[in-house]
Amino acid sequence: MPRSTEAQFEALVSRIEDPAIRALFTWPFLAATELFDELVDAASWELLEGLGALPPPAGQEPEALARTRGFPERALPVVRFLHGKLAGSGHLREEGGRYFPGAPPARGSASLAEELASRFPSAAVGTEAVRLLLDEAPAFFSGDRSGEEILFAPNRLPLWFRYFSNDNLLYEINNSLGAEALASALPAGPAAILEIGGGCGSAAERVLARLGPRVGRYLFTEIVPTFLRRGERAARAAAAPGTAVHAARLDMTKPWSEQGVEPGAFDAVYAVNCFHVAPDLGQVLAEAEAALSPGGVLVLSECVRPLSAAQPVYVEFLFDFLESFTGVATDPEGRPTHGFLTASAWRTSLARAGFGRVTLVPDVESLARAYDRFFVAAVVARKGAP
């Protein structure tokens, strides 16, 4: 798939009406995204090739391959992704769920990782995670180690501190976009904001810096104690002098009111790349609705599939290895697959939970008509709005 030119990029972002949102999407971000996408194609090919699992001339189905090779059940989402991603990029041919050989990527993952590190050093951290998975793939597919054990072992945590950081060009856009969307959605007065799944605090840093004294109270929550401590420090450092910052451990899959979240107490519930891992999305959205005051706003900065639930997103190469990412309840309309949702699925799920006036910022469905790899959006919805 050819890379975009800077002129093509300018034409694309000119379709974003809001100048504040448009300014967030820079040429380096798009160029680095496309380069990382190429890297994932190369890594996907190399992973299948290393396993001796590239399609034969007669073709193969991912499910049959996994069953024949004796891969653990948790490996099936990865096998499906690898085939789908390579077919979507033209490196395999797909007919009716069966995949046939195609031309390999022109360059290997090591060469592309070197180019990414040279041109966009702040985006290179993701290449370390790709390399780690390539190296550890045999242990994963043999069933010896889970994706969680490989990616989130204690000695790997510094990698993720850097990945989920505002210094990572390919990640910080999620935080900046969410902050801008929340700034537009909130009323003028001091607001009470509840952040769910705040991680190491990079989203809190961006939103508190953007909103300043418009935040009266900020409750930062996270389930992992190590992340919670770092996130609380980041939130306190970023908050305006008059903002009351609190932090609490919260498991979003359990009743929030039993964990110290007062029903109806918040003007906004905010999360970045969090709700798509909810095992029961409807339950978590209902909890968010209950936490909001009448007319309160839910802002979710997410990767969004603009075209269909079957559309591969390059970052899934990393997260499809995790059962916490793939092990979710699905629904034909509200959540047809694990991982990232389509705009339509978000609208359906939010309506079921009592939300209205659902908008996506920017309009990824419209942008996808010109560029089908535009995956970043903030999902904004109002409690009780028609």
mmCIF file of C-alpha atoms in Angstrom:
data_model
loop_
_atom_site.group_PDB
_atom_site.id
_atom_site.type_symbol
_atom_site.label_atom_id
_atom_site.label_comp_id
_atom_site.label_asym_id
_atom_site.label_seq_id
_atom_site.Cartn_x
_atom_site.Cartn_y
_atom_site.Cartn_z
ATOM 1 C CA MET A 1 0.000 0.000 0.000
ATOM 2 C CA PRO A 2 1.652 3.284 -1.075
ATOM 3 C CA ARG A 3 2.491 5.880 1.524
ATOM 4 C CA SER A 4 0.613 9.162 1.533
ATOM 5 C CA THR A 5 2.302 12.368 0.467
ATOM 6 C CA GLU A 6 2.241 15.487 2.592
ATOM 7 C CA ALA A 7 -0.079 17.122 0.040
ATOM 8 C CA GLN A 8 -2.514 14.214 0.367
ATOM 9 C CA PHE A 9 -2.346 14.568 4.134
ATOM 10 C CA GLU A 10 -3.198 18.273 3.940
ATOM 11 C CA ALA A 11 -6.203 17.480 1.759
ATOM 12 C CA LEU A 12 -7.335 14.833 4.251
ATOM 13 C CA VAL A 13 -7.161 16.953 7.401
ATOM 14 C CA SER A 14 -8.839 19.862 5.637
ATOM 15 C CA ARG A 15 -12.002 17.752 5.929
ATOM 16 C CA ILE A 16 -11.903 18.165 9.733
ATOM 17 C CA GLU A 17 -14.084 21.187 10.397
ATOM 18 C CA ASP A 18 -12.989 22.109 13.941
ATOM 19 C CA PRO A 19 -9.609 23.898 13.689
ATOM 20 C CA ALA A 20 -8.612 22.883 17.226
ATOM 21 C CA ILE A 21 -9.174 19.208 16.364
ATOM 22 C CA ARG A 22 -7.564 19.588 12.947
ATOM 23 C CA ALA A 23 -4.398 20.984 14.504
ATOM 24 C CA LEU A 24 -3.873 17.804 16.531
ATOM 25 C CA PHE A 25 -3.401 15.658 13.436
ATOM 26 C CA THR A 26 0.074 16.461 12.158
ATOM 27 C CA TRP A 27 2.019 15.206 9.164
ATOM 28 C CA PRO A 28 4.616 13.445 11.382
ATOM 29 C CA PHE A 29 1.799 11.572 13.148
ATOM 30 C CA LEU A 30 0.259 10.321 9.914
ATOM 31 C CA ALA A 31 3.618 9.441 8.356
ATOM 32 C CA ALA A 32 4.714 7.550 11.477
ATOM 33 C CA THR A 33 1.355 5.748 11.596
ATOM 34 C CA GLU A 34 1.710 4.511 8.023
ATOM 35 C CA LEU A 35 5.285 3.408 8.657
ATOM 36 C CA PHE A 36 4.255 1.503 11.779
ATOM 37 C CA ASP A 37 1.437 -0.084 9.784
ATOM 38 C CA GLU A 38 4.016 -1.346 7.262
ATOM 39 C CA LEU A 39 6.100 -2.649 10.150
ATOM 40 C CA VAL A 40 3.126 -4.643 11.449
ATOM 41 C CA ASP A 41 2.584 -6.154 7.994
ATOM 42 C CA ALA A 42 6.210 -7.244 7.865
ATOM 43 C CA ALA A 43 6.102 -8.601 11.419
ATOM 44 C CA SER A 44 2.853 -10.471 10.697
ATOM 45 C CA TRP A 45 4.438 -12.170 7.687
ATOM 46 C CA GLU A 46 7.607 -13.005 9.621
ATOM 47 C CA LEU A 47 5.631 -14.440 12.513
ATOM 48 C CA LEU A 48 3.617 -16.775 10.285
ATOM 49 C CA GLU A 49 6.706 -17.677 8.299
ATOM 50 C CA GLY A 50 8.648 -18.436 11.476
ATOM 51 C CA LEU A 51 5.890 -20.760 12.616
ATOM 52 C CA GLY A 52 5.781 -22.462 9.229
ATOM 53 C CA ALA A 53 2.179 -21.270 9.011
ATOM 54 C CA LEU A 54 1.975 -19.218 5.804
ATOM 55 C CA PRO A 55 -0.912 -20.371 3.591
ATOM 56 C CA PRO A 56 -0.161 -23.219 1.164
ATOM 57 C CA PRO A 57 -1.274 -22.987 -2.497
ATOM 58 C CA ALA A 58 -4.538 -24.737 -1.605
ATOM 59 C CA GLY A 59 -5.238 -22.068 1.019
ATOM 60 C CA GLN A 60 -6.073 -22.341 4.703
ATOM 61 C CA GLU A 61 -8.568 -21.143 7.279
ATOM 62 C CA PRO A 62 -7.126 -19.634 10.492
ATOM 63 C CA GLU A 63 -9.388 -21.819 12.649
ATOM 64 C CA ALA A 64 -8.273 -25.014 10.914
ATOM 65 C CA LEU A 65 -4.627 -23.960 11.110
ATOM 66 C CA ALA A 66 -4.854 -23.327 14.864
ATOM 67 C CA ARG A 67 -6.633 -26.631 15.431
ATOM 68 C CA THR A 68 -4.245 -28.672 13.273
ATOM 69 C CA ARG A 69 -1.144 -27.139 14.828
ATOM 70 C CA GLY A 70 -2.467 -27.506 18.356
ATOM 71 C CA PHE A 71 -2.215 -23.807 19.180
ATOM 72 C CA PRO A 72 -3.849 -22.828 22.490
ATOM 73 C CA GLU A 73 -7.331 -21.347 22.248
ATOM 74 C CA ARG A 74 -6.059 -17.931 23.286
ATOM 75 C CA ALA A 75 -3.877 -17.844 20.138
ATOM 76 C CA LEU A 76 -6.821 -17.933 17.717
ATOM 77 C CA PRO A 77 -7.479 -14.143 17.752
ATOM 78 C CA VAL A 78 -3.822 -13.576 16.871
ATOM 79 C CA VAL A 79 -3.947 -16.116 14.027
ATOM 80 C CA ARG A 80 -7.079 -14.474 12.663
ATOM 81 C CA PHE A 81 -5.550 -11.002 12.918
ATOM 82 C CA LEU A 82 -2.330 -12.006 11.133
ATOM 83 C CA HIS A 83 -4.257 -13.419 8.177
ATOM 84 C CA GLY A 84 -6.743 -10.547 8.046
ATOM 85 C CA LYS A 85 -4.080 -7.861 8.288
ATOM 86 C CA LEU A 86 -1.954 -9.379 5.526
ATOM 87 C CA ALA A 87 -4.987 -9.839 3.297
ATOM 88 C CA GLY A 88 -6.100 -6.265 3.927
ATOM 89 C CA SER A 89 -2.684 -5.030 2.834
ATOM 90 C CA GLY A 90 -2.626 -7.234 -0.275
ATOM 91 C CA HIS A 91 0.003 -9.726 0.921
ATOM 92 C CA LEU A 92 -2.461 -12.617 1.094
ATOM 93 C CA ARG A 93 -5.630 -13.302 -0.875
ATOM 94 C CA GLU A 94 -8.872 -14.042 0.954
ATOM 95 C CA GLU A 95 -11.897 -15.850 -0.463
ATOM 96 C CA GLY A 96 -14.792 -16.778 1.774
ATOM 97 C CA GLY A 97 -12.706 -16.942 4.937
ATOM 98 C CA ARG A 98 -9.944 -18.963 3.292
ATOM 99 C CA TYR A 99 -6.518 -17.394 2.739
ATOM 100 C CA PHE A 100 -4.166 -18.011 -0.178
ATOM 101 C CA PRO A 101 -0.511 -17.081 -0.799
ATOM 102 C CA GLY A 102 0.462 -13.622 -1.951
ATOM 103 C CA ALA A 103 3.559 -11.465 -2.274
ATOM 104 C CA PRO A 104 5.542 -10.827 0.926
ATOM 105 C CA PRO A 105 6.161 -7.282 2.170
ATOM 106 C CA ALA A 106 8.965 -5.572 0.289
ATOM 107 C CA ARG A 107 10.968 -4.879 3.464
ATOM 108 C CA GLY A 108 11.535 -6.696 6.724
ATOM 109 C CA SER A 109 10.446 -5.528 10.151
ATOM 110 C CA ALA A 110 14.004 -4.769 11.291
ATOM 111 C CA SER A 111 14.574 -2.394 8.353
ATOM 112 C CA LEU A 112 11.256 -0.639 8.926
ATOM 113 C CA ALA A 113 11.885 -0.347 12.668
ATOM 114 C CA GLU A 114 15.228 1.264 11.909
ATOM 115 C CA GLU A 115 13.573 3.767 9.574
ATOM 116 C CA LEU A 116 10.900 4.605 12.146
ATOM 117 C CA ALA A 117 13.504 5.159 14.869
ATOM 118 C CA SER A 118 15.545 7.364 12.540
ATOM 119 C CA ARG A 119 12.700 9.518 11.213
ATOM 120 C CA PHE A 120 10.403 9.592 14.243
ATOM 121 C CA PRO A 121 12.377 8.704 17.398
ATOM 122 C CA SER A 122 9.409 9.501 19.658
ATOM 123 C CA ALA A 123 7.360 6.791 17.932
ATOM 124 C CA ALA A 124 9.969 4.045 18.136
ATOM 125 C CA VAL A 125 8.920 2.575 21.479
ATOM 126 C CA GLY A 126 6.214 0.522 19.775
ATOM 127 C CA THR A 127 8.832 -1.274 17.713
ATOM 128 C CA GLU A 128 10.287 -2.707 20.924
ATOM 129 C CA ALA A 129 6.972 -4.374 21.725
ATOM 130 C CA VAL A 130 6.733 -5.781 18.193
ATOM 131 C CA ARG A 131 10.249 -7.193 18.457
ATOM 132 C CA LEU A 132 9.448 -8.698 21.844
ATOM 133 C CA LEU A 133 6.429 -10.543 20.434
ATOM 134 C CA LEU A 134 8.383 -11.823 17.453
ATOM 135 C CA ASP A 135 11.049 -13.176 19.778
ATOM 136 C CA GLU A 136 8.569 -14.736 22.200
ATOM 137 C CA ALA A 137 6.070 -16.040 19.622
ATOM 138 C CA PRO A 138 7.196 -19.691 19.888
ATOM 139 C CA ALA A 139 6.505 -19.704 23.633
ATOM 140 C CA PHE A 140 3.094 -18.131 23.092
ATOM 141 C CA PHE A 141 1.951 -20.470 20.331
ATOM 142 C CA SER A 142 3.222 -23.528 22.179
ATOM 143 C CA GLY A 143 1.112 -22.525 25.167
ATOM 144 C CA ASP A 144 4.121 -22.119 27.459
ATOM 145 C CA ARG A 145 3.497 -18.423 28.101
ATOM 146 C CA SER A 146 0.497 -16.119 27.888
ATOM 147 C CA GLY A 147 0.520 -12.720 26.275
ATOM 148 C CA GLU A 148 0.182 -11.130 29.705
ATOM 149 C CA GLU A 149 3.246 -13.010 30.930
ATOM 150 C CA ILE A 150 5.252 -11.923 27.906
ATOM 151 C CA LEU A 151 4.204 -8.289 27.635
ATOM 152 C CA PHE A 152 3.477 -7.310 31.237
ATOM 153 C CA ALA A 153 6.082 -9.154 33.249
ATOM 154 C CA PRO A 154 7.493 -6.827 35.963
ATOM 155 C CA ASN A 155 10.685 -6.228 33.985
ATOM 156 C CA ARG A 156 8.588 -5.079 31.000
ATOM 157 C CA LEU A 157 6.737 -2.315 32.856
ATOM 158 C CA PRO A 158 9.234 0.439 31.906
ATOM 159 C CA LEU A 159 8.429 -0.302 28.267
ATOM 160 C CA TRP A 160 4.748 0.406 28.879
ATOM 161 C CA PHE A 161 5.470 3.513 30.938
ATOM 162 C CA ARG A 162 7.143 4.854 27.787
ATOM 163 C CA TYR A 163 4.501 3.500 25.407
ATOM 164 C CA PHE A 164 1.461 4.980 27.219
ATOM 165 C CA SER A 165 3.194 8.339 27.403
ATOM 166 C CA ASN A 166 2.714 11.783 25.932
ATOM 167 C CA ASP A 167 6.255 11.425 24.604
ATOM 168 C CA ASN A 168 5.049 8.651 22.266
ATOM 169 C CA LEU A 169 3.983 10.306 19.010
ATOM 170 C CA LEU A 170 1.667 7.426 18.140
ATOM 171 C CA TYR A 171 -0.102 7.401 21.507
ATOM 172 C CA GLU A 172 -0.284 10.981 22.723
ATOM 173 C CA ILE A 173 -2.846 11.860 20.027
ATOM 174 C CA ASN A 174 -5.405 9.842 22.005
ATOM 175 C CA ASN A 175 -4.797 11.991 25.079
ATOM 176 C CA SER A 176 -4.728 15.300 23.213
ATOM 177 C CA LEU A 177 -7.877 14.496 21.267
ATOM 178 C CA GLY A 178 -9.738 13.349 24.370
ATOM 179 C CA ALA A 179 -8.744 16.508 26.236
ATOM 180 C CA GLU A 180 -9.919 18.752 23.406
ATOM 181 C CA ALA A 181 -13.223 16.885 23.079
ATOM 182 C CA LEU A 182 -13.841 17.127 26.806
ATOM 183 C CA ALA A 183 -12.969 20.828 26.806
ATOM 184 C CA SER A 184 -15.643 21.418 24.155
ATOM 185 C CA ALA A 185 -18.269 19.299 25.904
ATOM 186 C CA LEU A 186 -18.005 20.624 29.468
ATOM 187 C CA PRO A 187 -19.951 23.584 30.823
ATOM 188 C CA ALA A 188 -18.069 26.725 31.775
ATOM 189 C CA GLY A 189 -18.112 26.322 35.565
ATOM 190 C CA PRO A 190 -15.765 24.225 37.723
ATOM 191 C CA ALA A 191 -16.517 20.604 36.814
ATOM 192 C CA ALA A 192 -16.271 17.310 38.657
ATOM 193 C CA ILE A 193 -14.542 14.732 36.431
ATOM 194 C CA LEU A 194 -14.137 10.998 36.971
ATOM 195 C CA GLU A 195 -11.381 9.302 34.977
ATOM 196 C CA ILE A 196 -11.600 5.525 34.539
ATOM 197 C CA GLY A 197 -8.583 3.342 33.793
ATOM 198 C CA GLY A 198 -6.158 6.239 33.985
ATOM 199 C CA GLY A 199 -3.032 4.082 33.675
ATOM 200 C CA CYS A 200 0.157 6.005 34.363
ATOM 201 C CA GLY A 201 -1.542 9.384 34.131
ATOM 202 C CA SER A 202 -0.703 10.612 30.636
ATOM 203 C CA ALA A 203 -4.377 11.288 29.851
ATOM 204 C CA ALA A 204 -4.818 13.158 33.141
ATOM 205 C CA GLU A 205 -1.743 15.252 32.345
ATOM 206 C CA ARG A 206 -3.218 16.384 29.046
ATOM 207 C CA VAL A 207 -6.780 17.009 30.185
ATOM 208 C CA LEU A 208 -5.884 18.822 33.403
ATOM 209 C CA ALA A 209 -3.410 21.036 31.555
ATOM 210 C CA ARG A 210 -6.010 21.770 28.858
ATOM 211 C CA LEU A 211 -8.880 22.541 31.259
ATOM 212 C CA GLY A 212 -6.927 24.321 34.007
ATOM 213 C CA PRO A 213 -9.232 26.045 36.549
ATOM 214 C CA ARG A 214 -12.326 24.666 34.789
ATOM 215 C CA VAL A 215 -11.841 21.489 36.852
ATOM 216 C CA GLY A 216 -13.054 21.739 40.427
ATOM 217 C CA ARG A 217 -12.630 18.079 41.334
ATOM 218 C CA TYR A 218 -10.757 15.284 39.560
ATOM 219 C CA LEU A 219 -11.049 11.664 40.670
ATOM 220 C CA PHE A 220 -8.318 9.575 39.051
ATOM 221 C CA THR A 221 -8.930 5.818 39.113
ATOM 222 C CA GLU A 222 -6.913 2.810 38.033
ATOM 223 C CA ILE A 223 -6.930 -0.891 38.934
ATOM 224 C CA VAL A 224 -3.162 -1.624 38.828
ATOM 225 C CA PRO A 225 -1.484 -0.277 42.001
ATOM 226 C CA THR A 226 1.825 0.540 40.284
ATOM 227 C CA PHE A 227 0.069 2.535 37.601
ATOM 228 C CA LEU A 228 -2.262 4.152 40.139
ATOM 229 C CA ARG A 229 0.637 5.608 42.138
ATOM 230 C CA ARG A 230 2.340 7.019 39.036
ATOM 231 C CA GLY A 231 -0.938 8.327 37.664
ATOM 232 C CA GLU A 232 -1.868 10.112 40.879
ATOM 233 C CA ARG A 233 1.495 11.889 40.922
ATOM 234 C CA ALA A 234 1.062 12.926 37.281
ATOM 235 C CA ALA A 235 -2.475 14.225 37.878
ATOM 236 C CA ARG A 236 -1.491 16.256 40.942
ATOM 237 C CA ALA A 237 1.455 17.784 39.081
ATOM 238 C CA ALA A 238 -0.724 18.810 36.130
ATOM 239 C CA ALA A 239 -3.725 20.186 38.045
ATOM 240 C CA ALA A 240 -4.415 23.886 38.491
ATOM 241 C CA PRO A 241 -3.904 25.217 42.040
ATOM 242 C CA GLY A 242 -7.615 25.237 42.864
ATOM 243 C CA THR A 243 -8.361 21.720 41.596
ATOM 244 C CA ALA A 244 -8.957 19.001 44.176
ATOM 245 C CA VAL A 245 -7.294 15.820 42.902
ATOM 246 C CA HIS A 246 -8.153 12.464 44.448
ATOM 247 C CA ALA A 247 -7.095 8.957 43.446
ATOM 248 C CA ALA A 248 -8.631 5.550 44.084
ATOM 249 C CA ARG A 249 -8.239 1.974 42.978
ATOM 250 C CA LEU A 250 -11.293 1.041 40.917
ATOM 251 C CA ASP A 251 -12.236 -2.099 39.019
ATOM 252 C CA MET A 252 -14.623 -0.894 36.312
ATOM 253 C CA THR A 253 -16.179 -4.372 36.028
ATOM 254 C CA LYS A 254 -17.598 -4.197 39.567
ATOM 255 C CA PRO A 255 -20.241 -1.787 40.943
ATOM 256 C CA TRP A 256 -18.673 1.655 41.080
ATOM 257 C CA SER A 257 -20.850 2.879 43.937
ATOM 258 C CA GLU A 258 -19.388 0.141 46.134
ATOM 259 C CA GLN A 259 -15.912 1.491 45.358
ATOM 260 C CA GLY A 260 -16.513 5.080 46.428
ATOM 261 C CA VAL A 261 -18.026 6.595 43.273
ATOM 262 C CA GLU A 262 -21.115 8.576 44.287
ATOM 263 C CA PRO A 263 -24.040 8.178 41.854
ATOM 264 C CA GLY A 264 -24.895 11.355 39.986
ATOM 265 C CA ALA A 265 -21.875 13.227 41.352
ATOM 266 C CA PHE A 266 -19.881 13.910 38.189
ATOM 267 C CA ASP A 267 -20.247 16.304 35.291
ATOM 268 C CA ALA A 268 -18.058 14.089 33.127
ATOM 269 C CA VAL A 269 -16.779 10.532 32.963
ATOM 270 C CA TYR A 270 -13.598 10.322 30.947
ATOM 271 C CA ALA A 271 -11.443 7.464 29.683
ATOM 272 C CA VAL A 272 -8.744 6.939 27.077
ATOM 273 C CA ASN A 273 -8.389 3.556 25.369
ATOM 274 C CA CYS A 274 -10.093 1.806 28.245
ATOM 275 C CA PHE A 275 -13.740 0.904 27.650
ATOM 276 C CA HIS A 276 -13.012 -1.369 24.671
ATOM 277 C CA VAL A 277 -11.456 -3.901 27.075
ATOM 278 C CA ALA A 278 -14.569 -4.054 29.281
ATOM 279 C CA PRO A 279 -15.631 -7.735 29.487
ATOM 280 C CA ASP A 280 -19.250 -6.546 29.593
ATOM 281 C CA LEU A 281 -19.415 -3.189 27.824
ATOM 282 C CA GLY A 282 -23.095 -2.660 28.610
ATOM 283 C CA GLN A 283 -22.458 -3.038 32.335
ATOM 284 C CA VAL A 284 -19.564 -0.551 32.301
ATOM 285 C CA LEU A 285 -21.543 1.995 30.279
ATOM 286 C CA ALA A 286 -24.414 1.651 32.746
ATOM 287 C CA GLU A 287 -22.019 2.367 35.607
ATOM 288 C CA ALA A 288 -20.752 5.465 33.795
ATOM 289 C CA GLU A 289 -24.319 6.650 33.206
ATOM 290 C CA ALA A 290 -25.133 6.208 36.901
ATOM 291 C CA ALA A 291 -22.077 8.232 37.965
ATOM 292 C CA LEU A 292 -23.094 11.234 35.862
ATOM 293 C CA SER A 293 -25.301 14.090 36.926
ATOM 294 C CA PRO A 294 -28.316 14.867 34.673
ATOM 295 C CA GLY A 295 -27.027 16.046 31.317
ATOM 296 C CA GLY A 296 -23.497 14.929 32.182
ATOM 297 C CA VAL A 297 -21.110 13.928 29.423
ATOM 298 C CA LEU A 298 -19.185 10.744 28.704
ATOM 299 C CA VAL A 299 -16.005 11.214 26.653
ATOM 300 C CA LEU A 300 -14.110 8.148 25.465
ATOM 301 C CA SER A 301 -10.976 8.665 23.386
ATOM 302 C CA GLU A 302 -10.610 5.427 21.451
ATOM 303 C CA CYS A 303 -9.339 3.680 18.393
ATOM 304 C CA VAL A 304 -12.457 3.295 16.241
ATOM 305 C CA ARG A 305 -12.907 1.034 13.222
ATOM 306 C CA PRO A 306 -14.371 3.431 10.631
ATOM 307 C CA LEU A 307 -15.516 0.861 8.072
ATOM 308 C CA SER A 308 -16.503 -2.496 9.568
ATOM 309 C CA ALA A 309 -15.971 -4.750 12.577
ATOM 310 C CA ALA A 310 -13.728 -6.937 10.413
ATOM 311 C CA GLN A 311 -11.321 -4.114 9.594
ATOM 312 C CA PRO A 312 -7.867 -4.814 11.116
ATOM 313 C CA VAL A 313 -6.191 -2.031 13.107
ATOM 314 C CA TYR A 314 -2.398 -2.237 13.179
ATOM 315 C CA VAL A 315 -2.083 -1.814 16.960
ATOM 316 C CA GLU A 316 -4.045 -5.034 17.434
ATOM 317 C CA PHE A 317 -0.829 -6.859 16.558
ATOM 318 C CA LEU A 318 0.240 -6.048 20.118
ATOM 319 C CA PHE A 319 -2.985 -6.427 22.033
ATOM 320 C CA ASP A 320 -4.558 -9.488 20.409
ATOM 321 C CA PHE A 321 -1.976 -11.479 22.379
ATOM 322 C CA LEU A 322 -3.767 -10.420 25.584
ATOM 323 C CA GLU A 323 -6.772 -12.337 26.888
ATOM 324 C CA SER A 324 -7.829 -9.162 28.692
ATOM 325 C CA PHE A 325 -8.233 -7.600 25.208
ATOM 326 C CA THR A 326 -9.891 -10.534 23.446
ATOM 327 C CA GLY A 327 -11.934 -12.109 26.269
ATOM 328 C CA VAL A 328 -15.046 -9.953 26.075
ATOM 329 C CA ALA A 329 -18.766 -10.572 25.620
ATOM 330 C CA THR A 330 -19.844 -9.813 22.058
ATOM 331 C CA ASP A 331 -23.160 -8.732 20.603
ATOM 332 C CA PRO A 332 -24.217 -8.652 16.928
ATOM 333 C CA GLU A 333 -25.010 -4.930 16.951
ATOM 334 C CA GLY A 334 -23.533 -3.421 20.109
ATOM 335 C CA ARG A 335 -20.197 -5.195 19.995
ATOM 336 C CA PRO A 336 -19.755 -7.638 17.116
ATOM 337 C CA THR A 337 -16.119 -8.430 17.881
ATOM 338 C CA HIS A 338 -13.510 -7.992 20.580
ATOM 339 C CA GLY A 339 -11.196 -5.011 20.609
ATOM 340 C CA PHE A 340 -12.014 -1.721 18.957
ATOM 341 C CA LEU A 341 -15.614 -0.866 18.107
ATOM 342 C CA THR A 342 -17.109 0.684 15.006
ATOM 343 C CA ALA A 343 -18.892 4.025 15.223
ATOM 344 C CA SER A 344 -22.193 2.213 14.707
ATOM 345 C CA ALA A 345 -21.495 -0.196 17.567
ATOM 346 C CA TRP A 346 -20.671 2.702 19.879
ATOM 347 C CA ARG A 347 -23.942 4.426 19.025
ATOM 348 C CA THR A 348 -25.935 1.251 19.649
ATOM 349 C CA SER A 349 -24.216 0.410 22.931
ATOM 350 C CA LEU A 350 -24.501 3.963 24.251
ATOM 351 C CA ALA A 351 -28.177 4.245 23.353
ATOM 352 C CA ARG A 352 -28.886 1.015 25.219
ATOM 353 C CA ALA A 353 -27.176 2.485 28.298
ATOM 354 C CA GLY A 354 -29.325 5.622 28.280
ATOM 355 C CA PHE A 355 -27.038 8.007 26.410
ATOM 356 C CA GLY A 356 -27.999 10.280 23.540
ATOM 357 C CA ARG A 357 -26.482 12.887 21.214
ATOM 358 C CA VAL A 358 -23.604 10.568 20.353
ATOM 359 C CA THR A 359 -20.943 12.192 18.200
ATOM 360 C CA LEU A 360 -17.488 11.140 17.073
ATOM 361 C CA VAL A 361 -14.729 13.733 17.017
ATOM 362 C CA PRO A 362 -13.532 13.896 14.309
ATOM 363 C CA ASP A 363 -16.092 12.204 12.072
ATOM 364 C CA VAL A 364 -14.093 9.056 11.257
ATOM 365 C CA GLU A 365 -16.849 7.603 9.091
ATOM 366 C CA SER A 366 -16.733 10.615 6.789
ATOM 367 C CA LEU A 367 -12.931 10.721 6.776
ATOM 368 C CA ALA A 368 -12.760 7.003 5.958
ATOM 369 C CA ARG A 369 -14.389 7.681 2.615
ATOM 370 C CA ALA A 370 -11.162 9.440 1.663
ATOM 371 C CA TYR A 371 -8.705 7.517 3.878
ATOM 372 C CA ASP A 372 -9.720 4.150 5.295
ATOM 373 C CA ARG A 373 -6.941 4.020 7.901
ATOM 374 C CA PHE A 374 -8.197 6.893 10.077
ATOM 375 C CA PHE A 375 -8.744 5.128 13.400
ATOM 376 C CA VAL A 376 -8.561 7.817 16.124
ATOM 377 C CA ALA A 377 -11.695 9.455 17.538
ATOM 378 C CA ALA A 378 -13.301 10.693 20.722
ATOM 379 C CA VAL A 379 -16.757 9.283 21.369
ATOM 380 C CA VAL A 380 -18.937 11.910 23.093
ATOM 381 C CA ALA A 381 -22.391 11.179 24.552
ATOM 382 C CA ARG A 382 -24.859 12.902 26.912
ATOM 383 C CA LYS A 383 -26.735 11.269 29.740
ATOM 384 C CA GLY A 384 -30.455 11.277 29.033
ATOM 385 C CA ALA A 385 -30.208 13.402 25.920
ATOM 386 C CA PRO A 386 -32.580 12.531 23.041
#
